[in-house]
Amino acid sequence: MRTAMTNTANQSRSALRRQRERKQRYRTILDAAAQLFAREGYHRTSMEKIADLAEVSVGTVYFYFKNKEDLLVQMIDEFGFQLRNLLGAEFRHADGSMEGFKKAGQVFFEDFCPRYPDKVAIFFRESAGQSALVETRRKKIFNKFIDDVKQALHRVQANLGIQYQSHLSAEVMAVSIMGMFERIAYHYLIWQDRPDELRIVGQDALNFIVGGINNLTIKS
């Protein structure tokens, strides 16, 4: 009986070890692909290059991912979740003031972009204009971001006792804000490679956004 219990325990530990190894291998392959997609481009990256950087066989890459599209989808799902946790959560928990709203936006420019330039490149450049599946996932993530910003704008409205000019004002502003964040990150990180100026750029962008919010507010 004791031997049987020992064997069962050993098998359980062995299963846990194999599970950890699978997770680590999955992570290694995904990280290698992310580096290559960001630096060489999605279309110029082959599964062979990914396998080489990850130090695994090409067959192992295909065991974990069906193809490059599957790798890209997994990446944008993960990056989108991470960005939403940073940016979206701040918007959702903004204190209902304009300053709280601005503080939430600083997370994107001062935390996420400087810390994860490769993820910005993949999320905003390499995943754009790809397959219908990839575009559907991008759209889903962006819609969640937009809803987070829209809800934050409604909290600002309720907290300050203000009115927007139309029932669509909050939605229009939320779409515009996310569009600005995407374009500014693309311009200063990818096109011009000026990450050291993101803090200043972010402050200017957020001041501009607050001015736009005020312009869509009905003056009493």
PDB file of C-alpha atoms in Angstrom:
ATOM      1  CA  MET A   1       0.000   0.000   0.000  1.00  0.00           C
ATOM      2  CA  ARG A   2       2.786   2.387   0.989  1.00  0.00           C
ATOM      3  CA  THR A   3       4.675   1.523  -2.214  1.00  0.00           C
ATOM      4  CA  ALA A   4       1.568   2.229  -4.290  1.00  0.00           C
ATOM      5  CA  MET A   5       1.127   5.608  -2.580  1.00  0.00           C
ATOM      6  CA  THR A   6       4.788   6.440  -3.163  1.00  0.00           C
ATOM      7  CA  ASN A   7       4.505   5.532  -6.847  1.00  0.00           C
ATOM      8  CA  THR A   8       1.403   7.702  -7.178  1.00  0.00           C
ATOM      9  CA  ALA A   9       3.185  10.638  -5.530  1.00  0.00           C
ATOM     10  CA  ASN A  10       6.188  10.181  -7.810  1.00  0.00           C
ATOM     11  CA  GLN A  11       3.927  10.076 -10.853  1.00  0.00           C
ATOM     12  CA  SER A  12       2.172  13.256  -9.714  1.00  0.00           C
ATOM     13  CA  ARG A  13       5.495  15.067  -9.273  1.00  0.00           C
ATOM     14  CA  SER A  14       6.616  13.823 -12.668  1.00  0.00           C
ATOM     15  CA  ALA A  15       3.393  15.067 -14.260  1.00  0.00           C
ATOM     16  CA  LEU A  16       3.827  18.473 -12.618  1.00  0.00           C
ATOM     17  CA  ARG A  17       7.417  18.655 -13.845  1.00  0.00           C
ATOM     18  CA  ARG A  18       6.336  17.849 -17.416  1.00  0.00           C
ATOM     19  CA  GLN A  19       3.609  20.471 -17.170  1.00  0.00           C
ATOM     20  CA  ARG A  20       6.145  23.093 -16.026  1.00  0.00           C
ATOM     21  CA  GLU A  21       8.462  22.126 -18.866  1.00  0.00           C
ATOM     22  CA  ARG A  22       5.651  22.454 -21.422  1.00  0.00           C
ATOM     23  CA  LYS A  23       4.727  25.885 -20.099  1.00  0.00           C
ATOM     24  CA  GLN A  24       8.365  26.976 -20.149  1.00  0.00           C
ATOM     25  CA  ARG A  25       8.819  25.721 -23.714  1.00  0.00           C
ATOM     26  CA  TYR A  26       5.628  27.482 -24.817  1.00  0.00           C
ATOM     27  CA  ARG A  27       6.898  30.691 -23.200  1.00  0.00           C
ATOM     28  CA  THR A  28      10.334  30.380 -24.783  1.00  0.00           C
ATOM     29  CA  ILE A  29       8.887  29.920 -28.273  1.00  0.00           C
ATOM     30  CA  LEU A  30       6.435  32.800 -27.853  1.00  0.00           C
ATOM     31  CA  ASP A  31       9.157  35.142 -26.576  1.00  0.00           C
ATOM     32  CA  ALA A  32      11.470  34.198 -29.456  1.00  0.00           C
ATOM     33  CA  ALA A  33       8.721  34.851 -31.994  1.00  0.00           C
ATOM     34  CA  ALA A  34       7.911  38.192 -30.349  1.00  0.00           C
ATOM     35  CA  GLN A  35      11.531  39.324 -30.646  1.00  0.00           C
ATOM     36  CA  LEU A  36      11.667  38.382 -34.315  1.00  0.00           C
ATOM     37  CA  PHE A  37       8.256  39.823 -35.230  1.00  0.00           C
ATOM     38  CA  ALA A  38       9.155  43.154 -33.615  1.00  0.00           C
ATOM     39  CA  ARG A  39      12.670  43.451 -35.027  1.00  0.00           C
ATOM     40  CA  GLU A  40      12.531  41.696 -38.399  1.00  0.00           C
ATOM     41  CA  GLY A  41       8.820  41.879 -39.142  1.00  0.00           C
ATOM     42  CA  TYR A  42       6.080  39.277 -39.201  1.00  0.00           C
ATOM     43  CA  HIS A  43       6.402  38.431 -42.892  1.00  0.00           C
ATOM     44  CA  ARG A  44      10.205  38.139 -42.811  1.00  0.00           C
ATOM     45  CA  THR A  45      10.129  35.776 -39.841  1.00  0.00           C
ATOM     46  CA  SER A  46       9.972  32.066 -40.563  1.00  0.00           C
ATOM     47  CA  MET A  47       9.115  29.208 -38.247  1.00  0.00           C
ATOM     48  CA  GLU A  48      12.695  28.009 -38.765  1.00  0.00           C
ATOM     49  CA  LYS A  49      14.078  31.304 -37.419  1.00  0.00           C
ATOM     50  CA  ILE A  50      11.754  31.092 -34.422  1.00  0.00           C
ATOM     51  CA  ALA A  51      12.865  27.533 -33.686  1.00  0.00           C
ATOM     52  CA  ASP A  52      16.521  28.530 -33.966  1.00  0.00           C
ATOM     53  CA  LEU A  53      16.200  31.453 -31.556  1.00  0.00           C
ATOM     54  CA  ALA A  54      14.136  29.378 -29.124  1.00  0.00           C
ATOM     55  CA  GLU A  55      16.686  26.554 -29.389  1.00  0.00           C
ATOM     56  CA  VAL A  56      14.069  23.942 -30.212  1.00  0.00           C
ATOM     57  CA  SER A  57      13.226  21.936 -33.315  1.00  0.00           C
ATOM     58  CA  VAL A  58      10.819  23.258 -35.933  1.00  0.00           C
ATOM     59  CA  GLY A  59       8.584  20.303 -35.102  1.00  0.00           C
ATOM     60  CA  THR A  60       8.425  21.452 -31.491  1.00  0.00           C
ATOM     61  CA  VAL A  61       7.258  24.911 -32.610  1.00  0.00           C
ATOM     62  CA  TYR A  62       4.489  23.298 -34.678  1.00  0.00           C
ATOM     63  CA  PHE A  63       3.552  21.112 -31.719  1.00  0.00           C
ATOM     64  CA  TYR A  64       2.688  24.222 -29.681  1.00  0.00           C
ATOM     65  CA  PHE A  65       1.464  26.516 -32.475  1.00  0.00           C
ATOM     66  CA  LYS A  66      -0.348  25.657 -35.686  1.00  0.00           C
ATOM     67  CA  ASN A  67       1.425  28.330 -37.739  1.00  0.00           C
ATOM     68  CA  LYS A  68       2.700  31.915 -37.597  1.00  0.00           C
ATOM     69  CA  GLU A  69      -0.832  33.277 -37.496  1.00  0.00           C
ATOM     70  CA  ASP A  70      -1.517  31.226 -34.387  1.00  0.00           C
ATOM     71  CA  LEU A  71       1.627  32.648 -32.783  1.00  0.00           C
ATOM     72  CA  LEU A  72       0.563  36.213 -33.615  1.00  0.00           C
ATOM     73  CA  VAL A  73      -2.951  35.675 -32.286  1.00  0.00           C
ATOM     74  CA  GLN A  74      -1.606  34.286 -29.019  1.00  0.00           C
ATOM     75  CA  MET A  75       0.696  37.308 -28.736  1.00  0.00           C
ATOM     76  CA  ILE A  76      -1.908  39.989 -29.299  1.00  0.00           C
ATOM     77  CA  ASP A  77      -4.304  38.246 -26.913  1.00  0.00           C
ATOM     78  CA  GLU A  78      -1.610  38.211 -24.240  1.00  0.00           C
ATOM     79  CA  PHE A  79      -0.341  41.731 -24.933  1.00  0.00           C
ATOM     80  CA  GLY A  80      -3.872  43.082 -25.126  1.00  0.00           C
ATOM     81  CA  PHE A  81      -4.726  41.533 -21.781  1.00  0.00           C
ATOM     82  CA  GLN A  82      -1.569  42.958 -20.238  1.00  0.00           C
ATOM     83  CA  LEU A  83      -2.130  46.435 -21.680  1.00  0.00           C
ATOM     84  CA  ARG A  84      -5.755  46.424 -20.617  1.00  0.00           C
ATOM     85  CA  ASN A  85      -4.707  45.496 -17.094  1.00  0.00           C
ATOM     86  CA  LEU A  86      -2.422  48.531 -17.034  1.00  0.00           C
ATOM     87  CA  LEU A  87      -4.400  51.056 -19.061  1.00  0.00           C
ATOM     88  CA  GLY A  88      -7.964  49.798 -18.882  1.00  0.00           C
ATOM     89  CA  ALA A  89      -7.875  49.126 -15.169  1.00  0.00           C
ATOM     90  CA  GLU A  90      -6.593  52.655 -14.539  1.00  0.00           C
ATOM     91  CA  PHE A  91      -9.420  54.106 -16.599  1.00  0.00           C
ATOM     92  CA  ARG A  92     -11.958  51.961 -14.808  1.00  0.00           C
ATOM     93  CA  HIS A  93     -10.623  53.019 -11.424  1.00  0.00           C
ATOM     94  CA  ALA A  94     -10.089  56.713 -12.231  1.00  0.00           C
ATOM     95  CA  ASP A  95     -11.368  58.812  -9.334  1.00  0.00           C
ATOM     96  CA  GLY A  96     -13.967  60.628 -11.437  1.00  0.00           C
ATOM     97  CA  SER A  97     -11.957  63.833 -11.878  1.00  0.00           C
ATOM     98  CA  MET A  98     -10.141  65.202 -14.913  1.00  0.00           C
ATOM     99  CA  GLU A  99      -6.823  64.770 -13.098  1.00  0.00           C
ATOM    100  CA  GLY A 100      -7.675  61.165 -12.326  1.00  0.00           C
ATOM    101  CA  PHE A 101      -8.516  60.654 -15.994  1.00  0.00           C
ATOM    102  CA  LYS A 102      -5.168  62.150 -17.060  1.00  0.00           C
ATOM    103  CA  LYS A 103      -3.302  60.037 -14.522  1.00  0.00           C
ATOM    104  CA  ALA A 104      -4.847  56.926 -16.006  1.00  0.00           C
ATOM    105  CA  GLY A 105      -3.561  57.894 -19.457  1.00  0.00           C
ATOM    106  CA  GLN A 106      -0.024  58.385 -18.154  1.00  0.00           C
ATOM    107  CA  VAL A 107       0.208  54.648 -17.546  1.00  0.00           C
ATOM    108  CA  PHE A 108       0.281  54.062 -21.298  1.00  0.00           C
ATOM    109  CA  PHE A 109       2.919  56.661 -22.170  1.00  0.00           C
ATOM    110  CA  GLU A 110       5.136  56.430 -19.101  1.00  0.00           C
ATOM    111  CA  ASP A 111       4.881  52.741 -18.201  1.00  0.00           C
ATOM    112  CA  PHE A 112       3.787  50.416 -20.984  1.00  0.00           C
ATOM    113  CA  CYS A 113       5.435  52.020 -24.036  1.00  0.00           C
ATOM    114  CA  PRO A 114       8.949  52.543 -22.604  1.00  0.00           C
ATOM    115  CA  ARG A 115       8.945  49.153 -20.907  1.00  0.00           C
ATOM    116  CA  TYR A 116       7.584  47.103 -23.798  1.00  0.00           C
ATOM    117  CA  PRO A 117       8.586  48.683 -27.152  1.00  0.00           C
ATOM    118  CA  ASP A 118       8.580  45.270 -28.883  1.00  0.00           C
ATOM    119  CA  LYS A 119       5.011  44.654 -27.775  1.00  0.00           C
ATOM    120  CA  VAL A 120       3.972  48.071 -29.050  1.00  0.00           C
ATOM    121  CA  ALA A 121       5.553  47.248 -32.424  1.00  0.00           C
ATOM    122  CA  ILE A 122       3.715  43.919 -32.640  1.00  0.00           C
ATOM    123  CA  PHE A 123       0.374  45.182 -31.365  1.00  0.00           C
ATOM    124  CA  PHE A 124       0.195  48.371 -33.437  1.00  0.00           C
ATOM    125  CA  ARG A 125       2.308  47.521 -36.510  1.00  0.00           C
ATOM    126  CA  GLU A 126       2.833  43.829 -37.175  1.00  0.00           C
ATOM    127  CA  SER A 127      -0.691  42.696 -36.326  1.00  0.00           C
ATOM    128  CA  ALA A 128      -2.358  45.405 -38.436  1.00  0.00           C
ATOM    129  CA  GLY A 129      -3.683  44.405 -41.848  1.00  0.00           C
ATOM    130  CA  GLN A 130      -3.143  40.684 -41.336  1.00  0.00           C
ATOM    131  CA  SER A 131      -5.714  37.913 -41.628  1.00  0.00           C
ATOM    132  CA  ALA A 132      -9.409  38.185 -40.791  1.00  0.00           C
ATOM    133  CA  LEU A 133      -8.814  36.154 -37.622  1.00  0.00           C
ATOM    134  CA  VAL A 134      -6.066  38.500 -36.406  1.00  0.00           C
ATOM    135  CA  GLU A 135      -8.135  41.577 -37.247  1.00  0.00           C
ATOM    136  CA  THR A 136     -11.117  40.165 -35.378  1.00  0.00           C
ATOM    137  CA  ARG A 137      -9.007  39.671 -32.253  1.00  0.00           C
ATOM    138  CA  ARG A 138      -7.545  43.188 -32.556  1.00  0.00           C
ATOM    139  CA  LYS A 139     -11.019  44.647 -32.935  1.00  0.00           C
ATOM    140  CA  LYS A 140     -12.264  42.789 -29.876  1.00  0.00           C
ATOM    141  CA  ILE A 141      -9.393  44.093 -27.740  1.00  0.00           C
ATOM    142  CA  PHE A 142      -9.721  47.670 -28.984  1.00  0.00           C
ATOM    143  CA  ASN A 143     -13.473  47.621 -28.344  1.00  0.00           C
ATOM    144  CA  LYS A 144     -12.767  46.650 -24.733  1.00  0.00           C
ATOM    145  CA  PHE A 145     -10.311  49.537 -24.396  1.00  0.00           C
ATOM    146  CA  ILE A 146     -12.843  51.940 -25.881  1.00  0.00           C
ATOM    147  CA  ASP A 147     -15.523  50.744 -23.489  1.00  0.00           C
ATOM    148  CA  ASP A 148     -13.146  51.247 -20.526  1.00  0.00           C
ATOM    149  CA  VAL A 149     -12.465  54.843 -21.600  1.00  0.00           C
ATOM    150  CA  LYS A 150     -16.149  55.500 -22.267  1.00  0.00           C
ATOM    151  CA  GLN A 151     -17.127  54.284 -18.804  1.00  0.00           C
ATOM    152  CA  ALA A 152     -14.393  56.472 -17.271  1.00  0.00           C
ATOM    153  CA  LEU A 153     -15.822  59.475 -19.152  1.00  0.00           C
ATOM    154  CA  HIS A 154     -19.286  58.709 -17.811  1.00  0.00           C
ATOM    155  CA  ARG A 155     -17.869  58.602 -14.282  1.00  0.00           C
ATOM    156  CA  VAL A 156     -16.234  61.992 -14.835  1.00  0.00           C
ATOM    157  CA  GLN A 157     -19.593  63.265 -16.082  1.00  0.00           C
ATOM    158  CA  ALA A 158     -21.476  61.960 -13.055  1.00  0.00           C
ATOM    159  CA  ASN A 159     -18.855  63.077 -10.541  1.00  0.00           C
ATOM    160  CA  LEU A 160     -18.562  66.632 -11.880  1.00  0.00           C
ATOM    161  CA  GLY A 161     -22.251  67.027 -12.669  1.00  0.00           C
ATOM    162  CA  ILE A 162     -21.614  67.946 -16.296  1.00  0.00           C
ATOM    163  CA  GLN A 163     -23.419  67.117 -19.531  1.00  0.00           C
ATOM    164  CA  TYR A 164     -21.944  66.131 -22.870  1.00  0.00           C
ATOM    165  CA  GLN A 165     -23.312  67.592 -26.056  1.00  0.00           C
ATOM    166  CA  SER A 166     -24.906  64.360 -27.289  1.00  0.00           C
ATOM    167  CA  HIS A 167     -25.565  60.800 -26.234  1.00  0.00           C
ATOM    168  CA  LEU A 168     -22.657  59.772 -28.477  1.00  0.00           C
ATOM    169  CA  SER A 169     -20.121  62.260 -27.120  1.00  0.00           C
ATOM    170  CA  ALA A 170     -18.499  59.831 -24.657  1.00  0.00           C
ATOM    171  CA  GLU A 171     -18.212  57.135 -27.314  1.00  0.00           C
ATOM    172  CA  VAL A 172     -16.741  59.537 -29.901  1.00  0.00           C
ATOM    173  CA  MET A 173     -14.195  60.787 -27.369  1.00  0.00           C
ATOM    174  CA  ALA A 174     -13.266  57.247 -26.306  1.00  0.00           C
ATOM    175  CA  VAL A 175     -12.648  56.185 -29.927  1.00  0.00           C
ATOM    176  CA  SER A 176     -10.614  59.352 -30.553  1.00  0.00           C
ATOM    177  CA  ILE A 177      -8.543  58.880 -27.395  1.00  0.00           C
ATOM    178  CA  MET A 178      -7.619  55.295 -28.253  1.00  0.00           C
ATOM    179  CA  GLY A 179      -6.798  56.383 -31.801  1.00  0.00           C
ATOM    180  CA  MET A 180      -4.480  59.072 -30.456  1.00  0.00           C
ATOM    181  CA  PHE A 181      -2.747  56.666 -28.108  1.00  0.00           C
ATOM    182  CA  GLU A 182      -2.137  54.223 -30.954  1.00  0.00           C
ATOM    183  CA  ARG A 183      -0.882  56.868 -33.390  1.00  0.00           C
ATOM    184  CA  ILE A 184       1.380  58.617 -30.885  1.00  0.00           C
ATOM    185  CA  ALA A 185       2.960  55.339 -29.785  1.00  0.00           C
ATOM    186  CA  TYR A 186       3.473  54.358 -33.417  1.00  0.00           C
ATOM    187  CA  HIS A 187       4.962  57.721 -34.372  1.00  0.00           C
ATOM    188  CA  TYR A 188       7.381  58.228 -31.492  1.00  0.00           C
ATOM    189  CA  LEU A 189       8.377  54.621 -30.824  1.00  0.00           C
ATOM    190  CA  ILE A 190       8.310  52.990 -34.252  1.00  0.00           C
ATOM    191  CA  TRP A 191       8.629  55.686 -36.924  1.00  0.00           C
ATOM    192  CA  GLN A 192      10.977  58.070 -35.112  1.00  0.00           C
ATOM    193  CA  ASP A 193      12.431  55.943 -32.293  1.00  0.00           C
ATOM    194  CA  ARG A 194      12.165  58.708 -29.678  1.00  0.00           C
ATOM    195  CA  PRO A 195      11.127  56.862 -26.503  1.00  0.00           C
ATOM    196  CA  ASP A 196      12.940  59.385 -24.319  1.00  0.00           C
ATOM    197  CA  GLU A 197      10.343  62.011 -25.267  1.00  0.00           C
ATOM    198  CA  LEU A 198       7.267  59.930 -24.505  1.00  0.00           C
ATOM    199  CA  ARG A 199       6.735  61.486 -21.066  1.00  0.00           C
ATOM    200  CA  ILE A 200       6.554  64.998 -22.555  1.00  0.00           C
ATOM    201  CA  VAL A 201       4.516  63.801 -25.530  1.00  0.00           C
ATOM    202  CA  GLY A 202       2.124  61.983 -23.213  1.00  0.00           C
ATOM    203  CA  GLN A 203       1.541  65.055 -21.063  1.00  0.00           C
ATOM    204  CA  ASP A 204       0.837  67.183 -24.147  1.00  0.00           C
ATOM    205  CA  ALA A 205      -1.511  64.539 -25.566  1.00  0.00           C
ATOM    206  CA  LEU A 206      -3.436  64.231 -22.302  1.00  0.00           C
ATOM    207  CA  ASN A 207      -3.778  68.006 -21.972  1.00  0.00           C
ATOM    208  CA  PHE A 208      -5.066  68.072 -25.547  1.00  0.00           C
ATOM    209  CA  ILE A 209      -7.555  65.305 -24.726  1.00  0.00           C
ATOM    210  CA  VAL A 210      -8.855  67.136 -21.659  1.00  0.00           C
ATOM    211  CA  GLY A 211      -9.353  70.230 -23.818  1.00  0.00           C
ATOM    212  CA  GLY A 212     -11.400  68.154 -26.240  1.00  0.00           C
ATOM    213  CA  ILE A 213     -13.506  66.756 -23.406  1.00  0.00           C
ATOM    214  CA  ASN A 214     -14.205  70.292 -22.189  1.00  0.00           C
ATOM    215  CA  ASN A 215     -15.217  71.334 -25.705  1.00  0.00           C
ATOM    216  CA  LEU A 216     -17.849  68.592 -25.816  1.00  0.00           C
ATOM    217  CA  THR A 217     -19.257  69.635 -22.463  1.00  0.00           C
ATOM    218  CA  ILE A 218     -22.409  71.722 -22.346  1.00  0.00           C
ATOM    219  CA  LYS A 219     -21.637  74.968 -20.563  1.00  0.00           C
ATOM    220  CA  SER A 220     -24.257  75.943 -17.976  1.00  0.00           C
TER     221      SER A 220
END
